[in-house]
Tab-separated table of C-alpha atoms in Angstrom:
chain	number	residue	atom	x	y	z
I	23	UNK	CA	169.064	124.248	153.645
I	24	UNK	CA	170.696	124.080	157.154
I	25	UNK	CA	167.966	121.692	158.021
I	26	UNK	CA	168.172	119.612	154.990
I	27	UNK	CA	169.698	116.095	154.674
I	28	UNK	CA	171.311	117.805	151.688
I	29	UNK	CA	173.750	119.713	153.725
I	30	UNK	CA	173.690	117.192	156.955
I	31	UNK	CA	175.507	114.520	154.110
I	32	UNK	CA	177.870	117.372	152.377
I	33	UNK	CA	178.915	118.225	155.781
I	34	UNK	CA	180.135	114.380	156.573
I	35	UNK	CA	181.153	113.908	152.890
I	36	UNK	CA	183.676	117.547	154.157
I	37	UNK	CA	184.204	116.105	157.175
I	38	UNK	CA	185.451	112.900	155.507
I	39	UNK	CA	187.404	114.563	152.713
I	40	UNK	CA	189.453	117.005	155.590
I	41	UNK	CA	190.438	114.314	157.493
I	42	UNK	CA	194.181	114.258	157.882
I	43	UNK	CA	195.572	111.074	156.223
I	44	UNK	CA	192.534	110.219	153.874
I	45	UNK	CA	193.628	109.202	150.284
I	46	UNK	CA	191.743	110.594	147.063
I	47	UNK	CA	191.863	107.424	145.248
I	48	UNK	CA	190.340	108.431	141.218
I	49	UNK	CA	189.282	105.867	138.477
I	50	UNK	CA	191.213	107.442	135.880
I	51	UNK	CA	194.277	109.621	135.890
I	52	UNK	CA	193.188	112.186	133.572
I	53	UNK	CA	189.506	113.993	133.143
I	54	UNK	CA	188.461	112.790	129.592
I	55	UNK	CA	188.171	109.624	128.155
I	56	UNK	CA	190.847	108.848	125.585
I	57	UNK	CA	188.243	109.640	122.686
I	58	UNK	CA	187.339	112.592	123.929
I	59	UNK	CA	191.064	113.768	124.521
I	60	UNK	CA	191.606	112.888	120.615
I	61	UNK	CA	188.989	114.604	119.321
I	62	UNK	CA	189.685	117.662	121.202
I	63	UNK	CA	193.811	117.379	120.376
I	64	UNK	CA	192.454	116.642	116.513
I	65	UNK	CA	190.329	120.114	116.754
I	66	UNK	CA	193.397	121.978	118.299
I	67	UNK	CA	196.064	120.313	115.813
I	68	UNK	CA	193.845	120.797	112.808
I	69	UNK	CA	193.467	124.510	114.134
I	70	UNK	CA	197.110	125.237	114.690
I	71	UNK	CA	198.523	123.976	111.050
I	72	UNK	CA	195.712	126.373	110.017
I	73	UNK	CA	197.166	129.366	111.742
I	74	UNK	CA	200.129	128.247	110.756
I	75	UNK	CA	200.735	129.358	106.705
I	76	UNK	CA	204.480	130.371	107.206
I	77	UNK	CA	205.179	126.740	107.406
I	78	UNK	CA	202.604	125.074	105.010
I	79	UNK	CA	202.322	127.771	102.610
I	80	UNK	CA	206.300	127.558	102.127
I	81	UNK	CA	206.478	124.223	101.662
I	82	UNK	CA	203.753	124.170	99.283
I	83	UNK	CA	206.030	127.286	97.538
I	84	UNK	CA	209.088	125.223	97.701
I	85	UNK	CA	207.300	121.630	96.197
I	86	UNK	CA	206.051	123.651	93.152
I	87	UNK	CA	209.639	125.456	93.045
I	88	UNK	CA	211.826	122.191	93.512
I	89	UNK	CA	209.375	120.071	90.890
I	90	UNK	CA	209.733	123.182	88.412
I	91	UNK	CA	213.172	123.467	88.543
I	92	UNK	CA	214.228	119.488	88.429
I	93	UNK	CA	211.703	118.982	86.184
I	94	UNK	CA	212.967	121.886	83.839
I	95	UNK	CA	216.405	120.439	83.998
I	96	UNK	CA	215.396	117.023	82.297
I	97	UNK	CA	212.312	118.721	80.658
I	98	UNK	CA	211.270	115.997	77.996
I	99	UNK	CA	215.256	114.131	77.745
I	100	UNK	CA	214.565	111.167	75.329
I	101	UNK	CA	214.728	107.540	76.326
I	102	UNK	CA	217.510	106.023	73.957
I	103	UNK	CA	220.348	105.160	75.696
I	104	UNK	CA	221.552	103.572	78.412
I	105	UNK	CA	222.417	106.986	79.962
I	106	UNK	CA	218.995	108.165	79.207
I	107	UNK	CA	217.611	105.235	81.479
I	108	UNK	CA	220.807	106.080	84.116
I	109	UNK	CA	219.596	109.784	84.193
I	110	UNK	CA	215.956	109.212	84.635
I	111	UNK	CA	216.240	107.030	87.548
I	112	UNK	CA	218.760	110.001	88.925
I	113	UNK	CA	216.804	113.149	88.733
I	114	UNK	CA	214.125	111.214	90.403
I	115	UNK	CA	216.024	110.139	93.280
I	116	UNK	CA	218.020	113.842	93.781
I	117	UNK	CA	214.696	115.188	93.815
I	118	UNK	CA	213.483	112.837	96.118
I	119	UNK	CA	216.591	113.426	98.631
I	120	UNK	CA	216.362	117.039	97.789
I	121	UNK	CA	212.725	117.470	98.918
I	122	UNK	CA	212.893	115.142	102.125
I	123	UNK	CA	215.622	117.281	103.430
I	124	UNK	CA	213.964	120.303	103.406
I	125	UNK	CA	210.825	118.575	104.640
I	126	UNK	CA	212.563	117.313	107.608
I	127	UNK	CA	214.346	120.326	108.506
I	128	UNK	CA	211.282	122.876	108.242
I	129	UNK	CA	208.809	120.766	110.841
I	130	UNK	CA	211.355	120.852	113.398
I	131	UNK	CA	211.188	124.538	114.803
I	132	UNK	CA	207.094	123.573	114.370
I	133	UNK	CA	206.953	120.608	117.006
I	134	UNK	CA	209.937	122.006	118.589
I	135	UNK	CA	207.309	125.383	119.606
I	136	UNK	CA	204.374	123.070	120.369
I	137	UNK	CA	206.368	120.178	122.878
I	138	UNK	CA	207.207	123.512	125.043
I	139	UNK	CA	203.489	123.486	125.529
I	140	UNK	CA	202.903	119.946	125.654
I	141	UNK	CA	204.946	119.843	128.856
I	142	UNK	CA	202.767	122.544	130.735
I	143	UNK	CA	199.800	120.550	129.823
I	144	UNK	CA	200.742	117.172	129.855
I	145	UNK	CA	201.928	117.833	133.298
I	146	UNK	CA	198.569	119.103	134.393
I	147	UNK	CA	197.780	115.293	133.036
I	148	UNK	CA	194.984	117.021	130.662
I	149	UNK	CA	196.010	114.317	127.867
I	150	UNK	CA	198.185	111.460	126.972
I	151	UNK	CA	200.880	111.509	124.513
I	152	UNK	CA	200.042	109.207	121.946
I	153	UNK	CA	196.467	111.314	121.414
I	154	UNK	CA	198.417	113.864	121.014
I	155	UNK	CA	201.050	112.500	118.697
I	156	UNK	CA	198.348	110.502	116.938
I	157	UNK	CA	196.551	113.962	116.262
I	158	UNK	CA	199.798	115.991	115.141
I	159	UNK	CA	200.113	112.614	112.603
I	160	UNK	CA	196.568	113.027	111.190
I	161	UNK	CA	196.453	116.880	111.085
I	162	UNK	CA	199.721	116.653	108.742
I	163	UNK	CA	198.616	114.303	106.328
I	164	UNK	CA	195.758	116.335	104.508
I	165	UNK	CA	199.088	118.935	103.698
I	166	UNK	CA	201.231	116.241	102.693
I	167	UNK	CA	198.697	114.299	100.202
I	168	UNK	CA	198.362	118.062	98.394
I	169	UNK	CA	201.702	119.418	98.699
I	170	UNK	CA	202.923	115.887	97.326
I	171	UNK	CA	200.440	116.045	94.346
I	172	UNK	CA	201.179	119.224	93.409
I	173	UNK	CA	205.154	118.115	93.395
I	174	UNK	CA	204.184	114.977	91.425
I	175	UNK	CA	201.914	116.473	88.530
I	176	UNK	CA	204.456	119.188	87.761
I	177	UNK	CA	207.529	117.343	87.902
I	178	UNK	CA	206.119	114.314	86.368
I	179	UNK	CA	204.847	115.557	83.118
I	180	UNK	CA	207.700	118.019	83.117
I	181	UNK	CA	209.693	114.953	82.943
I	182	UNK	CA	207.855	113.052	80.658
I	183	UNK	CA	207.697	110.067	82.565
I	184	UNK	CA	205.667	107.149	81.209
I	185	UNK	CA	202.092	108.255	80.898
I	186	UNK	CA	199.895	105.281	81.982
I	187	UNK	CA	197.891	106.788	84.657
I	188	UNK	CA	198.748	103.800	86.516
I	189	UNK	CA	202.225	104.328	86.917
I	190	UNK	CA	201.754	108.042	88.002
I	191	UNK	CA	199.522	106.830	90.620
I	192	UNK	CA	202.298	104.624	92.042
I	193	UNK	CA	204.946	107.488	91.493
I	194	UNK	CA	202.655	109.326	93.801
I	195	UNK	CA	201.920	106.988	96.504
I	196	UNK	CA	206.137	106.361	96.858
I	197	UNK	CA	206.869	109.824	96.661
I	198	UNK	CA	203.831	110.820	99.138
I	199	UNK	CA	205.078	107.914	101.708
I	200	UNK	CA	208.622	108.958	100.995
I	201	UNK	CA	208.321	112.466	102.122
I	202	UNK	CA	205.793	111.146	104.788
I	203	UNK	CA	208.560	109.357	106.515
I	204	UNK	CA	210.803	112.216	106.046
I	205	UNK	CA	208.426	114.697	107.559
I	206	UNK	CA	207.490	112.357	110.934
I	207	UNK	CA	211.847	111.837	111.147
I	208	UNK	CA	211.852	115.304	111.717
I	209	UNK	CA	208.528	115.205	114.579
I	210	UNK	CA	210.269	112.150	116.062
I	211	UNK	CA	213.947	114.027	116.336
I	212	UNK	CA	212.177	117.627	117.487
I	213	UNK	CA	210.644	115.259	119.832
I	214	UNK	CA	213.338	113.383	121.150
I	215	UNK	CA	216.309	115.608	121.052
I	216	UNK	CA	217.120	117.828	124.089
I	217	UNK	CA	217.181	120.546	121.482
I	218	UNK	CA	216.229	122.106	117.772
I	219	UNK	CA	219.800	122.487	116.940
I	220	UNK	CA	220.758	118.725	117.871
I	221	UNK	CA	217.849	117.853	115.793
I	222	UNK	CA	218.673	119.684	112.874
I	223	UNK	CA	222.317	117.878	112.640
I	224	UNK	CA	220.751	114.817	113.212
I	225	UNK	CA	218.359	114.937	110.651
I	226	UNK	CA	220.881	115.006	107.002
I	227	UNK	CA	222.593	112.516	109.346
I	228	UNK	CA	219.720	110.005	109.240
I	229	UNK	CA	218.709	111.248	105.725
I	230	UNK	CA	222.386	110.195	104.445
I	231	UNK	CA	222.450	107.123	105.824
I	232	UNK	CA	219.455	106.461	104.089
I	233	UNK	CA	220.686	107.504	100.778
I	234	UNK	CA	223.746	105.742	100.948
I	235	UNK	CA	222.546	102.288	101.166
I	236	UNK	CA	219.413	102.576	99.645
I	237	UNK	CA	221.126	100.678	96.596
I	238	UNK	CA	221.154	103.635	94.095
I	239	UNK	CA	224.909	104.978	94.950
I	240	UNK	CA	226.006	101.565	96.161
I	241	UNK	CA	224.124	98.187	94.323
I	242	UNK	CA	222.829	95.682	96.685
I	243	UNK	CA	225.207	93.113	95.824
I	244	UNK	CA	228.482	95.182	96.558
I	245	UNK	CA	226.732	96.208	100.218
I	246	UNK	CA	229.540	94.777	102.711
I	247	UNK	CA	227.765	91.722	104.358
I	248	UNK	CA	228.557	93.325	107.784
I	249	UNK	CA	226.009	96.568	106.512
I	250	UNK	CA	223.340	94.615	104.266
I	251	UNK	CA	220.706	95.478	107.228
I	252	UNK	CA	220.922	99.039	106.454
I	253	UNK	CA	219.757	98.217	103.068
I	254	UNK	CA	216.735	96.798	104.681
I	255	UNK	CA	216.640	99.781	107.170
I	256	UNK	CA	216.389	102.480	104.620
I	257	UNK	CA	213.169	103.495	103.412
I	258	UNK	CA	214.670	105.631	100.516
I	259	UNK	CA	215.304	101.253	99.009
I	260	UNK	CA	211.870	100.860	98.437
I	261	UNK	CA	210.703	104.517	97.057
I	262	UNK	CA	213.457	104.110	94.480
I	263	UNK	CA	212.995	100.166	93.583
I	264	UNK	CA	209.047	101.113	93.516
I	265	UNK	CA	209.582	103.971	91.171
I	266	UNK	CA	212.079	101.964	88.843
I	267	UNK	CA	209.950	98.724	88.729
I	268	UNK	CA	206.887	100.594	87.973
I	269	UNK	CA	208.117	102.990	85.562
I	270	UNK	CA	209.987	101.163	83.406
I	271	UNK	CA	207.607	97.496	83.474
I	272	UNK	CA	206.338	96.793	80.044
I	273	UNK	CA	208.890	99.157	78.335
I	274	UNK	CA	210.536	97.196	75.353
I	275	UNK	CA	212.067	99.805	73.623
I	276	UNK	CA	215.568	98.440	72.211
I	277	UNK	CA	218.439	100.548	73.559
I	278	UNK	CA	222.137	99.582	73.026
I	279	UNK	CA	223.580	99.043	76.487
I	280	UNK	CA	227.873	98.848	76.614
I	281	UNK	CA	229.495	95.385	78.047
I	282	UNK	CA	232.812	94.200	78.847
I	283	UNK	CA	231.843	91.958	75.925
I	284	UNK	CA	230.760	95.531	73.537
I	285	UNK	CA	227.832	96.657	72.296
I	286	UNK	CA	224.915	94.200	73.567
I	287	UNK	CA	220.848	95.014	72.717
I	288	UNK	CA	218.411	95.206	76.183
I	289	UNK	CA	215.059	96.594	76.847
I	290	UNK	CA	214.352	99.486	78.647
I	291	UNK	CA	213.230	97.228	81.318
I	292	UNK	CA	215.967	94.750	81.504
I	293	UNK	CA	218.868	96.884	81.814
I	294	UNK	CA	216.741	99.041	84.719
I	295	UNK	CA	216.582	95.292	86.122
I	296	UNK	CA	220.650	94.618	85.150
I	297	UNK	CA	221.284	98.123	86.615
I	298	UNK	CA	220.348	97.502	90.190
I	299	UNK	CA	221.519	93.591	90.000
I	300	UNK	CA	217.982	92.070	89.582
I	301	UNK	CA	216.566	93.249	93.309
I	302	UNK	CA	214.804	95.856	92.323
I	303	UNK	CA	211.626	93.548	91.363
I	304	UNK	CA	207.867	94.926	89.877
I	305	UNK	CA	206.725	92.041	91.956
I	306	UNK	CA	207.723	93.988	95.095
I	307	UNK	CA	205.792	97.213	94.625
I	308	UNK	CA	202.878	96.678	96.614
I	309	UNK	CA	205.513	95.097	99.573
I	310	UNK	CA	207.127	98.469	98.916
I	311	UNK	CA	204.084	100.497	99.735
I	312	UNK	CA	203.760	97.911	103.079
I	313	UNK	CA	207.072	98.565	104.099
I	314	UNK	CA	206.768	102.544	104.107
I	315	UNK	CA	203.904	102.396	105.883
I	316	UNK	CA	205.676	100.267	108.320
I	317	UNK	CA	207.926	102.987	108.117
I	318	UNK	CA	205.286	105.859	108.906
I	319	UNK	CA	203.677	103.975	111.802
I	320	UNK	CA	207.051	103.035	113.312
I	321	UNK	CA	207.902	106.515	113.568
I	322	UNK	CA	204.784	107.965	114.570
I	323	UNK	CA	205.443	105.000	117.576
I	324	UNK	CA	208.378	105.982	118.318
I	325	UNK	CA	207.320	109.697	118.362
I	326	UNK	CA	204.774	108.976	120.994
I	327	UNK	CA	207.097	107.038	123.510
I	328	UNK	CA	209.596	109.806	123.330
I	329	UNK	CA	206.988	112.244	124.284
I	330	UNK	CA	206.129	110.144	127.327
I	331	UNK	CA	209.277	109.291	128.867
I	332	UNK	CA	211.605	112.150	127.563
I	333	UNK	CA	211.886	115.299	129.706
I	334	UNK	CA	214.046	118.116	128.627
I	335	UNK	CA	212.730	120.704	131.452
I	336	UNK	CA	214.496	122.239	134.344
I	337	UNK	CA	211.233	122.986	136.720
């Protein structure tokens, strides 16, 4: 070997390398390609909401627990009144509210755990964020779609909602996007906040301001002017105006609704119409599903830029 050209050109390569002043100039900044880096961050993700039952198997617990008990509470309630219509509409949309809170608040302490060790590696530049946000997104979703289902066949037939098969599919896919968006809120706040504790009083926060203009509490037309946008802005308008357009299209059934004018005779599906001022629309339900996707991806966007240029670390 000490005769070689082998060592002769490791021992200018060394002497070139040792120079005082030279500059290591690399192609990339990191090791792995960014397809590599997401496959690996998918494998780890996928491996750590595995280990991880406290969180998912409590959740799971509390979907079947929530969709028993709301469901329970307007087990089978006829559809005959006005009221009836009122209340149906209601009990969805408290248990909507009801399960996106505790969805938000239980990821926190999750992501809050894991971005402790996301700044020890990301530092060590052994990935980028948005691989790694991209693969937190993707490993969630498998637990979402079941814990979701699971929700949405108990509580649904507990109900009795309307039993087209098409219009439990579309109660699904809100409710599923719905919680979705509640679940990321939480990644992106245990994210971007300097701490779990600031998260967790910002999440209800967001979550109210959501359910306040969403148009159920307040109807679109009597929004001030100077907050219509927030009607716009809340993703809790288009779960509920998907799940009232779809469920109650095509139901004729004659109920007597009371006027300033007395006793008048509506459809089912008129007054749900009348109720929310004619903007809740069936012909939006598939714009609906667009916008809380928007929603998701948004998020997840946001998630990923907080991860690269927040810092909450004192070394």
């Amino acid at each position: 070997y000490n005769n070689s050209s082998l060592k002769r050109i490791n021992d200018e390569r060394t002497t070139e390398l040792t120079t005082p002043g030279y500059k290591f100039e690399f192609e990339n900044d990191f090791a792995s390609s960014f397809f590599v880096q997401v496959s690996t961050l998918l494998k780890k993700s996928f491996r750590n909401y595995w280990r991880s039952p406290n969180y998912n198997l409590t959740r799971i617990m509390i979907s079947i627990f929530v969709a028993s008990l709301f469901g329970s509470v307007y087990a089978r309630a006829p559809l005959i009144t006005q009221s009836d219509v009122i209340s149906r509409i209601s009990i969805v949309f408290v248990a909507i509210i009801f399960s996106c809170v505790i969805n938000l608040t239980s990821v926190l302490e999750v992501i809050a755990t894991e971005r402790a060790v996301f700044y020890r590696e990301q530092a060590a530049n052994m990935y980028r964020p948005i691989p790694y946000a991209l693969s937190f997104t993707v490993a969630e979703i498998p637990y979402l779609i079941f814990s979701t289902l699971l929700f949405s066949v108990v509580f649904y037939f507990t109900v009795g909602l309307d039993s087209e098969p098409e219009k439990f599919w579309f109660f699904w896919i809100y409710y599923f996007l719905t919680i979705g968006i509640a679940t990321f809120t939480g990644q992106l706040l245990a994210s971007a906040a300097p701490n779990t504790e600031t998260a967790a009083s910002l999440g209800p926060l967001v979550l109210q301001l959501w359910n306040l203009f969403c148009g159920f509490l307040i109807s679109p037309a009597n929004i001030p002017n100077y907050w219509s946008f927030m009607y716009w802005l809340s993703p809790f308008h288009y779960c509920i105006e998907g799940y009232a357009a779809t469920q109650f299209h095509g139901n004729n059934q004659i109920i007597q609704v009371a006027t300033t004018k007395g006793q008048i005779s509506m459809t089912v599906e008129a007054y749900a119409s009348s109720y929310f001022g004619g903007e809740y629309k069936y012909s939006n339900r598939f714009g609906d599903i667009v916008a809380l996707v928007a929603f998701l991806v948004a998020l997840n966007i946001l998630r990923a830029l907080s991860l690269k240029y927040l810092r909450y670390i004192n070394r």
